[in-house]
PDB file of C-alpha atoms in Angstrom:
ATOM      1  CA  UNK L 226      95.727  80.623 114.400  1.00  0.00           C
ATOM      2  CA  UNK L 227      94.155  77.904 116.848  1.00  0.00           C
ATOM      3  CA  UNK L 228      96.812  79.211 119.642  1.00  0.00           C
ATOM      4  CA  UNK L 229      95.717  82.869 119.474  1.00  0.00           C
ATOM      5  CA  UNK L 230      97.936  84.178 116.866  1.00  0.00           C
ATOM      6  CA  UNK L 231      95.865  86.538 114.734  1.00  0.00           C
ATOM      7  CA  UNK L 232      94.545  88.056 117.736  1.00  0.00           C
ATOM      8  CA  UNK L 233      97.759  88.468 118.731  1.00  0.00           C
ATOM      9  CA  UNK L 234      99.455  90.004 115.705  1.00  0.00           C
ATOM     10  CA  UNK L 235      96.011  92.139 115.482  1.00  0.00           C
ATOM     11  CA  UNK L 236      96.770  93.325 119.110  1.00  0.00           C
ATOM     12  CA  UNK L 237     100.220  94.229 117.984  1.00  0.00           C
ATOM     13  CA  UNK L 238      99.415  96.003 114.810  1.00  0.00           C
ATOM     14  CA  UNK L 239      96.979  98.376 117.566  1.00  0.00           C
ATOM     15  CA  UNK L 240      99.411  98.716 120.158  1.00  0.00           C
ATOM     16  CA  UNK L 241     102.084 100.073 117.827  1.00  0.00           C
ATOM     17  CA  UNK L 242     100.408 101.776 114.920  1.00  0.00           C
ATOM     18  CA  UNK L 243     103.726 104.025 115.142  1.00  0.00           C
ATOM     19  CA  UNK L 244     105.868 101.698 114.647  1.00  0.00           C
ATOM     20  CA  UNK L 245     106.677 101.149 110.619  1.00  0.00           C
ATOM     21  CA  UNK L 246     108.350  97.659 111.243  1.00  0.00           C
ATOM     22  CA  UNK L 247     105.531  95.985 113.861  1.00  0.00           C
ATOM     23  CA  UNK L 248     102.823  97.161 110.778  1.00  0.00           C
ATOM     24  CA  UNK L 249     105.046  95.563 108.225  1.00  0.00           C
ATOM     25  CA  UNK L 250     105.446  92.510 110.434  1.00  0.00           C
ATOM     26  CA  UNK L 251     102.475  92.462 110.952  1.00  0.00           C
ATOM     27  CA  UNK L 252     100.602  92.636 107.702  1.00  0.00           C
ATOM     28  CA  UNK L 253     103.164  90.058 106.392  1.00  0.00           C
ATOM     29  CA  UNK L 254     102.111  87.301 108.939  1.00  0.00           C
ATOM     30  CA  UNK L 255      98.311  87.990 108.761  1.00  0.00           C
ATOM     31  CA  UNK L 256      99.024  87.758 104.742  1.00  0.00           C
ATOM     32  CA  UNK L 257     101.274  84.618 105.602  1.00  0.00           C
ATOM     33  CA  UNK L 258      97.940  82.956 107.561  1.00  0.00           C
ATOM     34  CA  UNK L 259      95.538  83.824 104.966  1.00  0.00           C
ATOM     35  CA  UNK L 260      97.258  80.505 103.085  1.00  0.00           C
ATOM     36  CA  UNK L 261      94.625  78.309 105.133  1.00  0.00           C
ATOM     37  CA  UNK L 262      91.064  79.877 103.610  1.00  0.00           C
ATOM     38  CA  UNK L 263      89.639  79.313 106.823  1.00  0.00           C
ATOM     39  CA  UNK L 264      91.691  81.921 108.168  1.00  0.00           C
ATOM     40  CA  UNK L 265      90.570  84.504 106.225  1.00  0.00           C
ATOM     41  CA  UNK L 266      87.272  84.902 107.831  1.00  0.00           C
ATOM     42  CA  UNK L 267      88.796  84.554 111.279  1.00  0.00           C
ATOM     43  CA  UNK L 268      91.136  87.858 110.490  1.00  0.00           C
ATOM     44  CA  UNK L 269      88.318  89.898 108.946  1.00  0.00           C
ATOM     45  CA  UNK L 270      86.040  88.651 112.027  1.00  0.00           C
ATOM     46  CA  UNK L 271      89.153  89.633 114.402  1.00  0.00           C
ATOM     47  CA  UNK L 272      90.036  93.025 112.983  1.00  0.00           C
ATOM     48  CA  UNK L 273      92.185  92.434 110.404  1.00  0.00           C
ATOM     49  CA  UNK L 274      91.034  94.526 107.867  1.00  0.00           C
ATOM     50  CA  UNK L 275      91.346  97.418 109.930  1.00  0.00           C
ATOM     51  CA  UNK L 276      94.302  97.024 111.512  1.00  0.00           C
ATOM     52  CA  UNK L 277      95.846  96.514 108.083  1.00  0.00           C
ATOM     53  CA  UNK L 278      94.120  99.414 106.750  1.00  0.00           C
ATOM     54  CA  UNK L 279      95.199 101.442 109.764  1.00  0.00           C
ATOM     55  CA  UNK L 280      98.813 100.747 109.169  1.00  0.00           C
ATOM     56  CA  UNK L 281      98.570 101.855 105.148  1.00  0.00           C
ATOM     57  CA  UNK L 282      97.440 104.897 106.335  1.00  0.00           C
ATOM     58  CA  UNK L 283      99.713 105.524 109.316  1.00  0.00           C
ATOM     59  CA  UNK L 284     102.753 104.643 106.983  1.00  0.00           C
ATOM     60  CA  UNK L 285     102.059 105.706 103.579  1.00  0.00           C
ATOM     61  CA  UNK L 286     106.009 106.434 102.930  1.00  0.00           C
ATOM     62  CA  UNK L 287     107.015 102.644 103.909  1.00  0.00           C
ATOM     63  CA  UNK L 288     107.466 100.478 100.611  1.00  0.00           C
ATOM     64  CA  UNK L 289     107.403  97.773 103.555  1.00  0.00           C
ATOM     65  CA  UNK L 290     103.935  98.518 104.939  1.00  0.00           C
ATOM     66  CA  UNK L 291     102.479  98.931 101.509  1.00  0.00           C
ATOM     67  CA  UNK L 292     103.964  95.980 100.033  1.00  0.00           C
ATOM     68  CA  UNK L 293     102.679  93.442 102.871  1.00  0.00           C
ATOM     69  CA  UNK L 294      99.655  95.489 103.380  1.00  0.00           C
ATOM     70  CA  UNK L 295      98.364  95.450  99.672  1.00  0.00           C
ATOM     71  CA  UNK L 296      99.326  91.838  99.382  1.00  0.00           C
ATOM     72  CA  UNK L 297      97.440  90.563 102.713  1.00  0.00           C
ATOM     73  CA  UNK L 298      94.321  92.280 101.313  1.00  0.00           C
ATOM     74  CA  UNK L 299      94.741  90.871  98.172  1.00  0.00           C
ATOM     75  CA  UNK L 300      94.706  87.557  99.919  1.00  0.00           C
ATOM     76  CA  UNK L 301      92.062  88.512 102.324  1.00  0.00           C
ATOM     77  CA  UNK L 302      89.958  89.167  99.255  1.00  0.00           C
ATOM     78  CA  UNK L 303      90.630  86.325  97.191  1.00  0.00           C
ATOM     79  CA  UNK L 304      88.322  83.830  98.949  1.00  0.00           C
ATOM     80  CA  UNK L 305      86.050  85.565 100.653  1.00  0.00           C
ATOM     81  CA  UNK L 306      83.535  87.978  98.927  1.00  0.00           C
ATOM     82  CA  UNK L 307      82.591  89.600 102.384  1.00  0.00           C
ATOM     83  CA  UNK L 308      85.892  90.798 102.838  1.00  0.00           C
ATOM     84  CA  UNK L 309      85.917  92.438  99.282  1.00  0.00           C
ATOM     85  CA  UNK L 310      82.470  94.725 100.529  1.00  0.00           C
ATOM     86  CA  UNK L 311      84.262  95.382 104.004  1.00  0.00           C
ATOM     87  CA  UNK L 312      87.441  96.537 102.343  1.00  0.00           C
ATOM     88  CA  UNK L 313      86.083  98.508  99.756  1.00  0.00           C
ATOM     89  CA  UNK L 314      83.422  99.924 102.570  1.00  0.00           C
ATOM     90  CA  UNK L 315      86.284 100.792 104.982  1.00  0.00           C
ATOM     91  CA  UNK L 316      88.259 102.925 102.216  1.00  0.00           C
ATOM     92  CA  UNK L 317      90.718  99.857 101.356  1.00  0.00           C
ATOM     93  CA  UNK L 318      90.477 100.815  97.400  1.00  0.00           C
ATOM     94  CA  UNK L 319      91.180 104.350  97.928  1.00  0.00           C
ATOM     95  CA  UNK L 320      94.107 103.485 100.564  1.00  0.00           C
ATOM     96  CA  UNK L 321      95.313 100.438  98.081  1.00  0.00           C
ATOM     97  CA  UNK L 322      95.371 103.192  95.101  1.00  0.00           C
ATOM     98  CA  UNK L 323      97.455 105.623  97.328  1.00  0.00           C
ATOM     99  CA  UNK L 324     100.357 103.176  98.035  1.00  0.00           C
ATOM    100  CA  UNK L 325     100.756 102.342  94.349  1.00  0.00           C
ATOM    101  CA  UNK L 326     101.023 105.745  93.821  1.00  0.00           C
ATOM    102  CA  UNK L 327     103.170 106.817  96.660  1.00  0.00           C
ATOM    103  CA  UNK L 328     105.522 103.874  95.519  1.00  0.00           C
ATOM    104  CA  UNK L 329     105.537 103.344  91.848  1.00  0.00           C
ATOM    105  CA  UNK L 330     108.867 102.909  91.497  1.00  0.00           C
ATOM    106  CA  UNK L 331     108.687  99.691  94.128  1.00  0.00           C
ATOM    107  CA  UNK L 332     108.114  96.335  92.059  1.00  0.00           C
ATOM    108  CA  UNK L 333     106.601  95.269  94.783  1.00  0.00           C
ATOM    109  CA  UNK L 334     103.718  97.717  95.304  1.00  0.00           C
TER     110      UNK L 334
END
C-alpha cells in the first residue's frame, strides 16, 4: 500500500470495469489489503468503495466478482464505521442483497 498499490488496483478496477476477471482480481487484493486496519481508510479515501461497488453492478452474473466483492466490503466495514455510512449511502446493501440472490446456490456468496 506504501508503493502505490491500492491506487493502482483502484485504477485497474476503472480502466476495465468490462472485464469480469480484472474486477474479481481486483476486489480480492483490495479485500487481501484490508488485513492491515490502516488500510481500510486509505481504500475508502482512494475509491475503493466505488470501484468495488461498480464492479458488483457491472458483473452481477460472476460468482467471482460477488464473492470477492461482498467479502472486501465486509472487511472494509469491519473496522471502520465511516465506511459502513458510505457503503450503505452509495447503494452497497441493496447491491450486496442482489449478489446473494443472483448466486444462492454459491457457498461463497
Amino acid at each position: 500500500a506504501r508503493l502505490g498499490g491500492i491506487e493502482a488496483v483502484v485504477a485497474g478496477m476503472r480502466a476495465h470495469e468490462g472485464s469480469a476477471g480484472v474486477q474479481d482480481w481486483g476486489c480480492e487484493a483490495l479485500g487481501h489489503l484490508c488485513f492491515i486496519d490502516a488500510n481500510v481508510v486509505k481504500i475508502a479515501e482512494r475509491g475503493g468503495i466505488e470501484a468495488v461497488l461498480a464492479g458488483l453492478r457491472a458483473h452481477e452474473g460472476s460468482a467471482g466478482v460477488q464473492t470477492h466483492g461482498i467479502d472486501t466490503l465486509a472487511n472494509l466495514c469491519l473496522v471502520e464505521d465511516a465506511n459502513r455510512v458510505k457503503v450503505a449511502a452509495l447503494g452497497g446493501i441493496e447491491a450486496v442483497f442482489a449478489g446473494m440472490r443472483g448466486h444462492a446456490g454459491a457457498a461463497g456468496v
